[in-house]
Structures are given as structure tokens and as C-alpha cells.
Amino acid sequence: MNPIEVNGRRYRWMHDPLVVVCVDGCEYDYLTEAARAGVAPFIAKVLGSGSAFKGDCVVPSFTNPNNLSIVTGVPPAVHGICGNYFYDRDADAEVMMNDPKYLRTGTALAAFADAGAKVAVVTAKDKLRKLLGHRMKGICFSSEKAAEATLAENGIEKVVELVGMPVPSVYSAELSEFVFAAGVKLLETRRPDLMYLSTTDYIQHKFAPGTEGANKFYAMMDRYLAKMDAMGAVIALTADHGMNAKTRADGTPNVIYLQDAIDGWIGKEKSRVILPITDPYVVHHGALGSFATIYVTGKDKETVTAKLAPLEGIEVVLDNAAAAKRFELPPDRLGDLVVVSTKHVVLGTSASRHDLSGLDAPLRSHGGISEQTVPLLFNRRVTGLQGRKLRNFDILDVALNHLEARAAVNAAAD
Ligand SMILES: [Zn+2]
């Protein structure tokens, strides 16, 4: 088969089924700690094989911008999805960016399907499904709505029977387990040429690397990955973003409430703070992340920049053009300022607008530059990268253009 060209990148056709796994919130340490604890033997072997790398994700280090970068091979400046929300000035409305109409390019998944590949996508939450499956022929469903999957909408039916697991709660580790279990069953019964599995970061928001709760999750994941490896699949694993503790010494959330602060400096209703992490499922992070964008103009913009930049806990304040350039983001979907907080600090709007009552564990979150490092792991030997600096959205390039047929795991055991 001829190579496929998508968004300016060329991909060779796969020889074996390719399974791309996006582990939501997978800070690299989760893998090394699970391996060290002896609960993830497959991951341990890959980590020691020479086919494990660290790369950079997209900032804002959020789920949707990164998942879309992974499947399109390009940054948000090209595909358009830079968060869950933006503010539409013309409509004077905060608009959700979960609709495929905001996607500005096609995906490699759709391109391979069009060229005749059997493609399957399984996500944990349904919010990602429509974006990832946009204009794609094949199978595409979420764990969350597995029971409702139909041939017409999802390219598959009777998913729950196939997977043999009850549909899990949206706030559970099982929601991600269902994704892996479905991946194994699809490989067994349909052997897709290209499969994309995307989990949820429920566990990573709750448990730090090396803790019992985290290791249990990675042990579960390891069993499914080992099964797919044994079935002859090429496995390429990355993450949408990392995850860090965002608490003070006493364990309370370390929050800078931007709207409250700004209202104090320039007055009420002179600015609008948007937190693009906000989505309908906020229980585990209270809509608090390390990235915010502010709509504020003229002299007020100067005042806000000058007051905000030196604050402890603020990593960087950039204007629209500088932020779009540095982080490769679409300027028309950013505010006038972009603010990133430091490793253990999150950004809120007004204290009164964040319901933190659902937080049953010390806050862990993401969104900033401090959560940019992600793993890239392959169960085959990698060639021809020559110390190249990798992004998570290079995963398809490496998996299709830079892997040897020889298994990295067995090679390491030789
Ligand atoms: Zn995520």
C-alpha cells in the first residue's frame, strides 16, 4: 500500500495491527513506579528496551487539544481545538469546543479508513468520541455510552456483550479498563489495522505515581497491553498530558482566583477569565487547572499583565500573539492574555464559582507547562530518530515510519 499523507505528514502503511494508546494524565513516573513495584512487567520490559522516550505534549496540557493533536499529527494552531471552552466575542457567549464543527483538519484515523484500513476508536468519555471519529468510517464508541452503540452511529452494536463487562460509572477506574478490554476483544474478533484507545484521568487526578491506587491501575493496564502484544499488535503508548499535585503544605488546593484578583485591580465586568479545562465532568478537579485565558483590552490589559506577572505561582503571562506562537495555538480562540501557573498552583475564576465539595482527595491537576512531559513507548525497536525531540503527536510518525519489525520487548530480554 502507498504511504498516506495527512496534514503535511507521510505515514507508511502498517504491517501489523497498530494500537495507539493515549493514557490520560500519564505522568512518566506512573510507569516507572509501577514497573519498580513489580506490578507492571510488560511496561517494565518496554521501559528497559530502549524504545521508551519522553516527549512534550501540547500546552494547554488538557485532554482534547492533545488527543486531537495525536490523531491529526499537528498542533492546535492547525486543528483548532485548544480547550473545552472559548469565548465568542461576536456572540458574547462562552462556547463549548467539543463539537466537530470546530475541527479545522481531518484526522489520520479518517484518512487511513478512507484508504481502506479497518479503523477502531474507543474512548472512555463520550465527549471525545465525536471529535476523534469525525468523518471516520469504522468503529467508534465510548465506554460511557457503550450500551447505546449502534451500527449506524458507532459502526458496531452489542458492545457490552462483546466486552463482557458492565458499563462503568463515569467516575471510575473501570471506565478506562472497559477501553482496554474492548481493545483486546476488537483485536480478537475484528483485528483492526489501526486502533486508537483513549482513557480517562480519573485515577491520575486522585493518586500520585507509586501509590497503591495508581499502581493498581497500571497493573490492570499492563495485563491488557501484554495481551495485545502477545496477539502480534504494535503498541504505541503516549499521554495527553502529565499530572501534578496542586496543593499547599496543608493539603488544601493552591488556587489563584484570577477573576477576583482582576476585579480588584480594574473593577468588575471589565474582563472575562476563561478556564478551558471546564467541562461537564468537573468533580475530580473542580474545574481548576494551570492554564487560563483572559479577555481584557486596552489600558486594563496592561494593568492586568503588570499586576499578574510578578505574582507568586504565576509561571508566565503572554499576550495573544506571543501565546499563539509559543504554544502553537489558534489566536482566534484565545483571549487577549494567556496565563500559566507554576507546578503546584492552579488558576480559578472567582472563588464563588468553583464547587470544591466533590474533591475527596488532595487536588491533582494539569494544564500548564509543568505537565508537558509525557511518555512515548513502543513494543518494537525504534530506528532513525537520532535524538529528535519528540512531541506526543509524533506517535503515529514513530509507530508507522520508525519501527523495526523486531519486538523491542524480546530484544531486551535476549
Ligand atoms: Zn487528560
XYZ file of C-alpha atoms and ligand atoms in Angstrom:
415
model
C 0.000 0.000 0.000
C 1.147 3.534 -0.709
C 2.017 5.901 2.133
C -0.791 8.127 3.371
C -0.370 11.870 3.561
C -2.286 13.736 6.258
C -1.816 17.373 7.293
C 1.591 17.525 5.639
C 2.914 14.316 7.227
C 3.518 10.987 5.485
C 2.751 7.674 7.116
C 3.739 4.251 5.844
C 1.073 1.563 5.851
C 1.084 -0.728 8.909
C 2.280 -4.352 8.566
C 0.765 -5.494 11.848
C -2.246 -4.064 13.655
C -1.225 -0.772 15.266
C -2.719 0.073 18.646
C -2.138 3.680 19.712
C -2.922 4.159 23.390
C -3.405 7.602 24.922
C -3.257 7.182 28.692
C -4.962 10.258 30.096
C -2.816 12.138 32.617
C 0.071 9.658 32.410
C 2.963 11.432 34.041
C 6.075 9.366 33.169
C 6.624 8.461 36.843
C 3.404 6.421 36.911
C 5.069 3.965 34.528
C 8.457 3.814 36.229
C 6.887 3.493 39.698
C 4.529 0.699 38.633
C 7.471 -1.064 36.988
C 9.614 -0.620 40.099
C 6.859 -2.038 42.300
C 6.868 -5.136 40.120
C 3.182 -4.841 39.203
C 3.624 -3.959 35.523
C 6.036 -6.470 33.941
C 5.193 -5.621 30.332
C 5.682 -1.884 30.893
C 8.892 -2.653 32.798
C 10.294 -4.566 29.834
C 9.413 -1.806 27.369
C 10.932 0.840 29.671
C 14.167 -1.135 29.671
C 14.155 -1.899 25.955
C 15.458 1.358 24.517
C 12.055 2.070 22.960
C 10.776 4.345 25.730
C 11.076 8.125 25.357
C 9.982 11.355 26.938
C 8.304 13.944 24.752
C 6.335 17.161 25.044
C 2.579 17.446 24.842
C 0.631 20.477 23.693
C 0.109 23.391 26.111
C -2.583 23.853 27.372
C -1.863 20.377 28.692
C -5.511 19.386 28.513
C -7.241 16.301 27.174
C -8.972 17.424 23.992
C -6.235 19.594 22.428
C -3.766 16.746 22.905
C -5.975 13.889 21.769
C -6.749 15.877 18.638
C -3.082 16.639 18.061
C -2.255 12.945 18.374
C -4.811 11.874 15.775
C -4.142 14.766 13.380
C -0.351 14.908 13.811
C -0.378 18.698 14.139
C -0.658 21.333 16.903
C -3.911 23.155 17.804
C -2.886 26.106 15.582
C -3.745 23.765 12.700
C -6.568 21.582 14.047
C -8.279 24.334 16.019
C -9.142 22.588 19.309
C -7.316 24.384 22.124
C -9.510 23.559 25.114
C -13.049 22.723 26.103
C -14.235 26.333 26.007
C -13.619 29.608 24.293
C -15.393 32.945 24.385
C -17.042 34.011 21.176
C -16.830 37.829 21.250
C -19.296 38.311 18.382
C -21.931 36.133 20.023
C -20.910 37.318 23.538
C -21.105 33.711 24.649
C -18.860 31.083 26.189
C -18.842 28.309 23.629
C -18.022 24.650 24.111
C -15.409 23.395 21.660
C -16.469 19.737 21.867
C -18.363 19.878 18.584
C -16.569 18.551 15.472
C -17.550 21.756 13.638
C -14.634 23.415 15.442
C -12.169 20.933 13.964
C -10.175 22.541 11.158
C -8.430 19.483 9.697
C -9.052 15.837 9.060
C -7.582 13.078 11.203
C -5.107 10.349 10.251
C -7.691 7.881 11.538
C -10.203 9.032 8.917
C -7.538 9.139 6.192
C -6.456 5.556 6.841
C -10.093 4.436 6.905
C -10.694 6.189 3.578
C -7.679 4.392 2.126
C -9.174 1.057 3.126
C -7.786 0.385 6.597
C -10.023 -1.109 9.270
C -10.025 1.555 11.999
C -11.456 1.418 15.521
C -11.581 4.110 18.195
C -12.566 3.539 21.817
C -12.679 6.414 24.307
C -13.588 6.424 27.971
C -15.759 9.536 27.981
C -18.234 10.226 25.232
C -17.208 13.901 24.912
C -14.148 12.931 22.886
C -15.786 10.351 20.680
C -17.357 12.694 18.138
C -14.160 14.707 17.669
C -11.948 11.643 17.272
C -14.396 9.854 14.994
C -15.119 12.882 12.847
C -15.781 11.772 9.254
C -14.226 8.402 10.015
C -15.550 5.160 8.569
C -15.236 2.373 11.097
C -15.869 1.637 14.723
C -16.010 4.494 17.223
C -17.616 4.336 20.645
C -17.094 5.328 24.285
C -17.165 3.201 27.437
C -19.559 5.729 28.898
C -22.209 5.131 26.204
C -21.231 1.586 25.250
C -24.733 0.280 25.890
C -26.169 2.740 23.375
C -23.778 1.955 20.500
C -25.485 1.290 17.180
C -24.201 0.188 13.791
C -25.403 3.433 12.225
C -23.797 5.808 14.750
C -20.819 3.792 16.054
C -20.119 1.155 13.388
C -20.730 -1.558 15.978
C -23.525 -2.889 18.193
C -23.804 -5.205 21.205
C -20.592 -3.711 22.627
C -21.398 -4.628 26.228
C -21.883 -8.282 25.237
C -18.632 -8.212 23.241
C -16.595 -6.712 26.073
C -18.259 -8.809 28.767
C -18.088 -6.063 31.381
C -20.925 -3.908 32.770
C -20.909 -0.247 31.696
C -18.865 1.508 34.414
C -19.550 4.767 36.236
C -18.114 7.845 34.525
C -16.039 8.447 37.677
C -14.189 5.168 37.960
C -11.031 3.281 37.001
C -13.290 0.742 35.295
C -14.280 3.322 32.679
C -10.687 3.088 31.411
C -10.496 -0.663 31.947
C -13.504 -1.019 29.661
C -11.481 0.755 26.926
C -8.634 -1.778 27.199
C -10.965 -4.766 27.489
C -12.775 -3.562 24.358
C -9.427 -3.128 22.596
C -8.475 -6.741 23.300
C -11.876 -8.030 22.160
C -11.781 -5.948 18.973
C -8.308 -7.255 18.218
C -9.537 -10.814 18.777
C -12.720 -10.563 16.750
C -12.058 -7.898 14.088
C -8.304 -7.304 14.047
C -8.407 -3.598 13.068
C -5.377 -2.273 11.164
C -5.381 0.841 13.322
C -6.912 1.211 16.742
C -6.933 4.288 18.993
C -7.643 3.766 22.682
C -8.083 6.801 24.910
C -8.662 6.509 28.665
C -9.725 8.947 31.386
C -7.541 10.517 34.078
C -9.891 9.816 36.993
C -7.201 7.755 38.759
C -4.356 10.173 37.947
C -6.345 13.092 39.417
C -6.693 11.101 42.649
C -3.473 9.141 43.078
C 0.191 10.133 42.781
C 2.718 7.896 40.993
C 3.759 4.900 43.067
C 0.718 4.933 45.357
C -1.388 1.833 45.712
C -4.318 3.335 43.806
C -2.089 4.306 40.882
C -0.150 1.042 40.769
C -3.380 -0.950 40.728
C -4.482 0.978 37.631
C -1.175 0.462 35.832
C -1.134 -3.238 36.768
C -4.568 -3.545 35.145
C -3.371 -1.663 32.061
C -0.245 -3.805 31.874
C -2.269 -7.043 31.668
C -4.246 -5.754 28.679
C -1.173 -4.356 26.920
C 0.622 -7.681 27.364
C -2.370 -9.464 25.805
C -2.357 -7.175 22.775
C 1.410 -7.569 22.468
C 1.020 -11.356 22.534
C -1.596 -11.055 19.772
C 1.020 -9.509 17.490
C -0.088 -5.877 17.695
C 2.338 -2.982 17.522
C 1.687 -0.929 20.646
C 2.462 2.776 20.718
C 1.652 4.411 24.047
C 1.637 8.078 24.932
C -0.310 10.520 27.087
C -2.324 13.644 26.539
C -0.604 15.372 29.477
C 1.082 14.808 32.824
C -0.354 15.485 36.280
C 0.890 17.223 39.426
C -0.203 17.866 42.997
C -1.741 21.347 43.188
C -1.897 21.803 46.934
C -0.412 23.854 49.732
C 1.558 22.229 52.548
C -1.683 21.698 54.488
C -3.236 19.782 51.592
C -5.729 22.465 50.538
C -5.932 23.445 46.840
C -3.360 26.087 45.917
C -5.569 28.387 43.847
C -5.156 31.855 42.399
C -8.665 33.145 41.731
C -7.966 35.298 38.694
C -11.352 36.942 38.249
C -11.475 38.010 41.902
C -7.940 39.420 41.684
C -8.519 41.222 38.393
C -11.871 42.671 39.523
C -9.976 44.096 42.489
C -7.433 45.780 40.207
C -9.607 47.170 37.387
C -13.201 46.799 38.586
C -15.976 44.319 37.892
C -17.103 43.357 34.376
C -14.046 44.833 32.720
C -12.568 41.433 31.930
C -13.531 37.827 31.421
C -11.472 34.875 32.648
C -11.978 31.604 30.762
C -10.734 28.294 32.107
C -10.611 25.981 29.129
C -10.410 22.911 31.438
C -14.061 23.432 32.374
C -16.266 20.619 31.183
C -19.396 18.804 32.287
C -17.353 16.402 34.411
C -15.564 18.535 36.991
C -15.986 16.595 40.227
C -12.389 15.363 40.328
C -10.674 18.695 39.653
C -13.261 21.378 40.438
C -12.511 22.989 37.040
C -9.124 24.051 38.372
C -6.128 23.732 36.053
C -2.893 25.590 35.384
C -3.935 27.427 32.224
C -6.318 30.347 31.757
C -7.064 32.911 29.115
C -8.304 36.424 29.814
C -10.393 38.693 27.633
C -9.339 42.211 28.545
C -8.339 45.102 26.315
C -6.590 48.476 26.221
C -5.129 50.006 29.363
C -6.774 47.317 31.510
C -4.777 44.669 29.672
C -1.536 46.456 30.558
C -2.592 46.804 34.193
C -3.566 43.146 34.480
C -0.300 41.989 32.860
C 1.796 44.170 35.136
C -0.007 43.016 38.309
C -0.255 39.355 37.372
C 3.205 38.586 36.005
C 5.149 39.058 39.279
C 2.632 37.125 41.428
C 3.998 34.043 43.142
C 2.563 30.979 41.457
C 2.351 32.553 38.005
C 4.792 30.995 35.539
C 4.098 33.159 32.525
C 1.701 35.819 31.200
C 1.690 36.202 27.424
C -0.365 38.310 25.085
C -2.454 36.621 22.413
C 0.151 36.689 19.646
C 3.038 35.536 21.839
C 0.975 32.691 23.323
C -0.270 31.557 19.909
C 3.312 31.495 18.641
C 4.956 29.833 21.632
C 2.310 27.143 22.163
C 1.155 26.824 18.506
C -2.447 27.744 19.284
C -5.238 29.290 17.175
C -5.210 33.025 18.098
C -8.908 33.463 17.299
C -9.811 31.031 20.071
C -7.600 32.605 22.735
C -8.249 35.640 24.850
C -6.081 38.750 24.945
C -3.848 37.211 27.589
C -2.777 33.667 28.374
C -1.758 32.802 31.935
C 0.063 29.652 33.039
C 0.576 28.862 36.711
C 3.510 27.013 38.262
C 3.808 23.303 39.032
C 1.791 23.206 42.249
C -0.623 26.096 41.606
C -3.948 26.209 39.765
C -5.997 29.056 38.342
C -9.660 29.714 39.117
C -12.173 32.392 38.131
C -13.999 33.541 41.278
C -13.899 31.520 44.480
C -17.704 31.507 44.499
C -17.853 29.815 41.087
C -15.825 26.731 41.985
C -17.530 23.901 43.804
C -14.749 22.043 45.566
C -17.094 19.900 47.656
C -16.606 16.970 45.267
C -12.863 16.848 45.906
C -12.405 13.796 48.095
C -8.611 13.744 47.698
C -5.924 16.477 47.660
C -6.140 18.310 44.328
C -4.065 16.994 41.438
C -4.449 18.664 38.080
C -2.786 19.779 34.855
C -2.964 22.362 32.086
C 0.412 24.043 32.476
C 3.931 23.802 31.137
C 4.776 21.728 34.231
C 2.586 18.888 32.886
C 4.101 18.949 29.411
C 6.382 15.898 29.687
C 4.727 12.690 28.536
C 5.905 9.153 27.727
C 6.212 7.621 24.264
C 6.604 3.842 24.464
C 6.810 1.241 21.709
C 6.964 -2.560 21.817
C 9.202 -2.604 18.736
C 12.738 -1.384 18.162
C 12.903 2.249 17.099
C 15.204 3.415 14.298
C 16.184 6.680 12.712
C 15.107 9.149 15.375
C 18.677 10.381 16.001
C 17.932 12.199 19.222
C 14.964 14.009 17.712
C 12.903 15.981 20.225
C 9.547 14.223 20.270
C 6.016 15.510 20.746
C 3.150 13.227 21.721
C 1.659 13.977 18.318
C 4.675 12.353 16.658
C 3.446 8.989 17.924
C 1.915 7.927 14.586
C 5.044 9.025 12.740
C 7.285 6.947 15.005
C 4.895 3.970 15.063
C 4.475 3.849 11.289
C 7.771 5.221 9.958
C 10.417 4.429 12.570
C 9.778 0.954 13.980
C 11.564 -2.261 13.109
C 9.588 -5.473 12.801
C 11.637 -6.896 15.661
C 9.995 -6.811 19.074
C 11.656 -4.424 21.475
C 10.500 -6.455 24.449
C 12.040 -9.727 23.252
C 15.129 -7.912 22.025
C 15.602 -6.529 25.523
C 15.259 -9.994 27.021
C 17.909 -11.500 24.709
Zn -6.486 14.358 30.043
